[in-house]
Amino acid sequence: MSTSETQQSRRPRRTGRPIPVVVLAGFLGSGKTTLLNHLLAHRGGTRIGVVVNDFGSIEIDAMSVAGQVGDSMVSLGGGCLCCAVDGSELDAYLAKLADPAHRIDVIVIEASGLAEPQELIRMLVAGENPDVRYGGMVEVVDAAEFDATRRRHPETDRHLAVADLVVLNKTDRVDAAERARIESVLGGLCPGIPLVAADHGRIDPELLFDRRPWTETRGQLSFEDLLGRAADEHGEDGEHGDHCAHTHTHYETTEFVTDDALSPRRFIDFLDARPAGLYRIKGFVHFGVPGHEEKYEVHAVGRFLSFAPLPWARAEPRRTQLVLIGSGTDGPALLSGLEACRESAPQDAPADSMWGVLRYVRQDAADPTG
């Protein structure tokens, strides 16, 4: 057994759910670092582990408050850990970030501007670390340089095709007609993939991960306190004031709760037909099919979808609870579609009715007691 394997075998297994790993991709100048800084500054009490897939060529402005990103791990007061790594080191750094001692909630990989996101996705999906799971790929596109980028990098179209969510950034630098043209081109290049428009990388972090409540610390200022103070003194991103103070107001939230089981087949049909403006789905589903009585955590970012079977807590009611976040979505129509998924006799459903759901369950997550 190698040294790394020995260290990993001695590492305590997390008792909670695997940490989602979100890939942030896009060509040089698209605004990935700006978007990442925005996520860090607006993460609430969420602990974010960041992996920068660039050796020494990237500066993360928000992180310079607490320490320069280098080739080694940097521990920050607000609970962030950052690694500047080569792709070959990815597994080792993910294992370190997933150590229960760090209490990381989500990991964001900022891919190199010249990286192949397909390779990062392949590594994450094929990874055998039960403490992390792939959480979707976000492709950042520069609206002002869209045509020039496609000419310089013909692989742009291939990258867009594997994205789960596309962020059209720098929309403040193009007029309405040009933005509509680019959105139309993107619709043809990656049909069915949700598209979020942004300027200065401002998107709601809730589109990618859950934010924990922020609580002010006592005593020495943490990284999080410094970011919060900077936002208070200089505006949300230090220069644009309250222009993005209420980013979440651009999105609608629809909540669905039922004590009835859901038909797995009808629920998968609902998910397959979800509108492009529905950016995120999260929550728990009760199917009640014989042999699959667990509660199933559902997580969707854009086109990406995953399920994870989990045990019910003692005396926990068998209930489906879902939150759907989107823009321009029809809330009543979404609720109507979910209502149509109710199943009055789940105990009579055949086992093969779960096949559609099980396609999106990681093999190492199939045993909720594992």
XYZ file of C-alpha atoms in Angstrom:
370
model
C 0.000 0.000 0.000
C 1.367 3.450 -0.943
C 1.909 6.253 1.576
C -1.049 8.237 0.171
C -3.277 5.157 0.373
C -2.182 4.542 3.957
C -2.915 8.157 4.906
C -6.319 7.996 3.248
C -7.201 4.737 5.013
C -6.368 6.367 8.351
C -8.403 9.468 7.606
C -11.686 9.393 9.573
C -14.705 8.827 7.381
C -17.193 11.698 7.374
C -20.418 10.826 9.119
C -22.475 13.292 7.071
C -23.329 13.411 3.366
C -20.551 13.653 0.757
C -19.302 17.174 0.014
C -20.455 18.450 -3.397
C -17.633 19.499 -5.729
C -18.607 22.185 -8.248
C -16.356 22.820 -11.264
C -16.064 26.454 -12.372
C -14.744 26.543 -15.947
C -14.287 29.109 -18.702
C -11.526 30.562 -20.829
C -9.023 33.155 -19.650
C -10.696 36.489 -19.013
C -14.230 35.122 -18.800
C -14.555 36.193 -15.170
C -14.194 32.913 -13.257
C -12.085 34.454 -10.488
C -14.475 37.383 -10.128
C -17.394 34.985 -9.849
C -15.507 32.881 -7.310
C -14.713 35.968 -5.224
C -18.391 36.884 -5.323
C -19.325 33.419 -4.043
C -16.784 33.735 -1.233
C -17.974 37.196 -0.239
C -21.641 36.156 -0.192
C -21.431 32.642 1.205
C -22.930 33.449 4.602
C -21.627 30.931 7.123
C -20.858 28.281 4.501
C -17.353 26.823 4.623
C -15.952 26.656 1.102
C -12.914 24.668 0.038
C -11.368 26.117 -3.121
C -9.107 24.305 -5.552
C -7.399 26.540 -8.119
C -6.243 24.496 -11.098
C -3.502 26.997 -12.047
C 0.076 26.978 -10.793
C 0.965 30.446 -9.531
C -0.783 32.286 -12.361
C -3.958 33.261 -10.525
C -4.513 35.740 -7.736
C -7.747 35.472 -5.819
C -8.325 39.035 -4.633
C -10.668 38.161 -1.776
C -8.202 35.642 -0.413
C -5.327 38.137 -0.344
C -6.971 39.514 2.794
C -5.843 36.476 4.747
C -2.965 34.950 2.807
C -1.395 34.528 -0.604
C -2.482 31.462 -2.521
C 0.526 29.302 -3.236
C 1.422 25.717 -3.971
C 0.406 24.598 -0.494
C -2.747 24.673 1.549
C -3.671 27.971 3.184
C -5.971 27.978 6.186
C -8.263 31.002 6.445
C -10.130 32.255 9.491
C -13.553 32.035 7.907
C -13.215 28.327 7.270
C -11.992 28.431 3.677
C -9.098 26.293 2.560
C -7.448 26.961 -0.761
C -5.101 24.803 -2.810
C -3.296 25.860 -5.990
C -2.810 22.492 -7.647
C -1.955 20.518 -10.699
C -4.671 18.188 -11.979
C -2.635 15.138 -10.967
C -2.832 16.261 -7.338
C -6.592 16.666 -7.357
C -7.520 13.478 -5.506
C -5.051 14.161 -2.707
C -6.254 17.709 -2.166
C -9.911 16.722 -2.257
C -9.159 14.134 0.418
C -7.516 16.810 2.568
C -10.376 19.236 2.123
C -12.885 16.502 2.987
C -11.209 15.831 6.326
C -13.966 16.181 8.960
C -11.722 18.506 10.980
C -12.187 21.243 8.364
C -16.000 21.005 8.321
C -16.127 22.051 4.666
C -19.637 22.345 3.200
C -18.821 22.660 -0.508
C -15.717 22.555 -2.694
C -15.320 24.765 -5.760
C -12.673 23.924 -8.371
C -11.663 26.908 -10.471
C -10.360 25.200 -13.591
C -7.472 26.642 -15.550
C -8.515 28.859 -18.430
C -6.940 26.301 -20.723
C -8.134 23.205 -18.864
C -10.291 20.507 -20.379
C -13.365 20.444 -18.107
C -14.315 17.022 -19.461
C -11.181 15.596 -17.835
C -11.962 17.163 -14.455
C -15.535 15.877 -14.650
C -14.293 12.399 -15.561
C -11.911 12.369 -12.586
C -14.645 13.483 -10.186
C -17.297 11.083 -11.452
C -14.847 8.170 -11.461
C -13.351 9.061 -8.088
C -13.601 6.505 -5.301
C -13.548 8.943 -2.373
C -16.934 8.475 -0.632
C -16.587 11.831 1.132
C -16.950 13.939 -2.018
C -19.320 13.863 -4.967
C -19.474 15.687 -8.274
C -21.845 18.643 -7.985
C -22.031 19.974 -11.537
C -19.996 22.056 -13.995
C -20.551 25.789 -14.522
C -19.135 27.312 -17.713
C -18.482 31.066 -17.572
C -18.740 32.896 -20.915
C -17.524 36.441 -21.656
C -20.361 38.203 -23.479
C -18.114 41.023 -24.724
C -15.555 38.618 -26.234
C -17.892 35.781 -27.198
C -17.138 35.633 -30.942
C -13.422 36.308 -30.483
C -13.153 33.552 -27.877
C -14.810 31.028 -30.169
C -12.399 31.963 -32.971
C -9.326 31.615 -30.719
C -10.609 28.513 -28.974
C -12.721 26.283 -31.250
C -13.025 23.856 -28.316
C -15.389 26.385 -26.695
C -18.378 24.654 -28.274
C -17.280 21.289 -26.858
C -16.902 22.762 -23.379
C -20.350 24.317 -23.535
C -21.850 20.984 -24.550
C -20.740 19.331 -21.285
C -21.787 22.212 -19.004
C -24.634 21.820 -16.548
C -25.126 25.570 -16.159
C -23.860 28.428 -18.348
C -23.169 31.877 -16.884
C -23.163 34.597 -19.537
C -20.932 37.104 -17.776
C -20.138 40.772 -18.521
C -23.611 41.399 -19.925
C -23.182 45.039 -18.864
C -20.670 45.402 -21.717
C -23.060 44.485 -24.547
C -26.345 46.006 -25.656
C -29.687 44.195 -25.540
C -29.596 43.139 -29.205
C -26.092 41.646 -28.908
C -27.009 39.851 -25.700
C -30.089 38.347 -27.369
C -27.955 37.204 -30.318
C -25.413 35.516 -28.039
C -28.145 33.842 -26.021
C -29.635 32.525 -29.253
C -26.261 31.116 -30.356
C -25.760 29.516 -26.943
C -29.226 28.004 -27.166
C -28.140 26.248 -30.343
C -24.744 25.174 -28.996
C -26.056 23.751 -25.740
C -29.797 23.176 -26.057
C -31.600 22.543 -22.807
C -28.726 23.789 -20.639
C -29.870 26.593 -18.299
C -28.349 30.006 -18.946
C -27.846 32.666 -16.251
C -26.958 36.236 -17.246
C -24.615 38.147 -14.947
C -22.328 41.142 -14.714
C -19.168 41.228 -12.598
C -19.738 37.525 -11.810
C -22.746 38.213 -9.613
C -24.911 35.147 -9.299
C -26.784 33.955 -6.258
C -24.652 31.337 -4.440
C -27.891 29.461 -3.710
C -27.892 28.435 -7.380
C -24.837 26.282 -6.643
C -24.901 25.399 -2.948
C -26.789 25.921 0.299
C -25.732 28.904 2.365
C -25.535 28.514 6.114
C -26.581 31.498 8.277
C -23.736 33.903 8.961
C -23.006 34.553 12.623
C -20.612 37.272 13.720
C -17.595 35.961 15.612
C -16.155 37.436 18.776
C -12.595 38.589 19.316
C -10.090 38.465 16.490
C -11.571 39.215 13.086
C -11.914 36.184 10.848
C -11.652 36.170 7.065
C -15.429 36.153 6.944
C -15.673 39.186 9.251
C -13.228 41.097 7.055
C -15.250 40.344 3.943
C -18.452 41.355 5.703
C -16.913 44.610 6.929
C -15.558 45.389 3.460
C -19.010 44.838 1.974
C -20.553 47.177 4.555
C -18.000 49.920 3.942
C -17.580 49.705 0.189
C -20.717 48.050 -1.113
C -21.335 44.427 -1.993
C -18.257 44.016 -4.175
C -16.248 46.997 -3.032
C -17.193 49.371 -5.843
C -20.719 48.888 -7.093
C -22.615 49.457 -3.874
C -26.046 47.957 -3.580
C -26.272 47.103 -7.285
C -26.022 43.464 -6.263
C -27.221 43.837 -2.667
C -30.245 41.688 -3.395
C -29.014 39.252 -5.997
C -31.551 36.705 -4.852
C -34.421 38.952 -5.925
C -33.679 38.030 -9.548
C -34.834 34.464 -8.881
C -38.069 32.818 -7.833
C -38.311 30.040 -5.284
C -41.034 27.398 -5.401
C -41.515 25.009 -2.492
C -43.334 21.688 -2.606
C -44.176 19.522 0.409
C -46.339 16.416 0.509
C -46.841 13.453 2.804
C -47.722 11.315 -0.216
C -45.069 9.241 -1.949
C -44.003 10.271 -5.438
C -44.023 8.033 -8.471
C -40.361 7.619 -9.474
C -41.241 7.374 -13.145
C -43.427 10.472 -13.179
C -40.892 12.404 -11.100
C -38.079 11.554 -13.528
C -40.353 12.631 -16.406
C -40.923 15.920 -14.549
C -37.172 16.430 -14.112
C -36.430 15.554 -17.733
C -38.918 18.207 -18.856
C -37.820 20.940 -16.427
C -37.620 24.375 -18.077
C -34.302 26.022 -18.897
C -34.977 28.763 -16.335
C -35.065 26.239 -13.478
C -31.510 26.490 -12.218
C -31.525 24.406 -9.053
C -33.564 21.722 -7.305
C -32.794 20.460 -3.820
C -34.547 18.481 -1.134
C -35.712 14.982 -0.236
C -38.126 12.609 -1.949
C -40.131 9.720 -0.523
C -40.830 7.046 -3.153
C -41.840 4.167 -0.868
C -41.241 1.532 -3.544
C -40.586 -1.908 -1.970
C -36.845 -2.309 -1.490
C -36.317 1.451 -1.814
C -38.054 2.852 1.241
C -35.205 5.263 2.123
C -35.531 8.988 1.626
C -33.739 10.144 -1.502
C -31.811 13.388 -1.431
C -32.108 15.111 -4.805
C -29.594 17.672 -6.019
C -29.715 19.426 -9.388
C -27.576 22.301 -10.663
C -28.677 23.202 -14.143
C -28.714 20.016 -16.168
C -26.764 18.013 -13.584
C -28.855 15.663 -11.445
C -28.044 13.266 -8.622
C -29.886 11.212 -6.001
C -28.540 9.785 -2.748
C -30.471 7.313 -0.558
C -30.376 8.230 3.132
C -31.877 6.607 6.232
C -34.892 8.222 7.831
C -34.250 9.629 11.281
C -36.109 8.010 14.153
C -39.754 9.179 14.123
C -39.112 11.299 11.014
C -42.293 11.551 8.915
C -42.128 10.031 5.424
C -42.414 13.247 3.469
C -41.221 14.857 0.243
C -39.767 18.344 0.605
C -38.422 20.171 -2.453
C -37.140 23.671 -3.192
C -36.917 24.813 -6.809
C -34.958 27.976 -7.711
C -35.208 29.614 -11.102
C -35.795 32.724 -13.157
C -38.845 33.326 -15.306
C -40.346 30.041 -14.163
C -44.056 29.387 -13.752
C -44.440 28.455 -10.081
C -48.040 27.196 -10.334
C -47.125 25.064 -13.363
C -44.185 23.538 -11.473
C -46.414 22.754 -8.508
C -49.011 21.256 -10.825
C -46.355 19.038 -12.386
C -45.199 17.865 -8.975
C -48.765 17.267 -7.804
C -49.167 14.932 -10.782
C -46.243 12.882 -9.429
C -48.126 11.853 -6.261
C -48.498 8.091 -5.859
C -51.324 6.737 -3.703
C -50.137 3.095 -3.641
C -46.312 3.043 -3.745
C -46.270 -0.417 -2.185
C -47.731 -1.791 -5.410
C -45.101 -0.212 -7.681
C -42.735 -2.678 -9.389
C -39.061 -2.544 -8.471
C -38.092 -1.569 -12.013
C -40.006 1.706 -11.613
C -36.928 2.955 -9.692
C -34.504 2.375 -12.542
C -34.703 5.982 -13.742
C -33.812 7.258 -10.269
C -31.063 4.696 -9.672
C -29.277 5.826 -12.840
C -28.390 9.002 -10.923
C -27.254 7.324 -7.686
C -23.531 6.881 -7.112
C -22.627 3.237 -6.591
C -20.939 3.917 -3.247
C -24.075 5.783 -2.107
C -26.448 2.938 -2.859
C -26.141 1.515 0.670
C -27.345 4.167 3.129
C -25.761 2.273 6.010
C -22.338 2.125 4.371
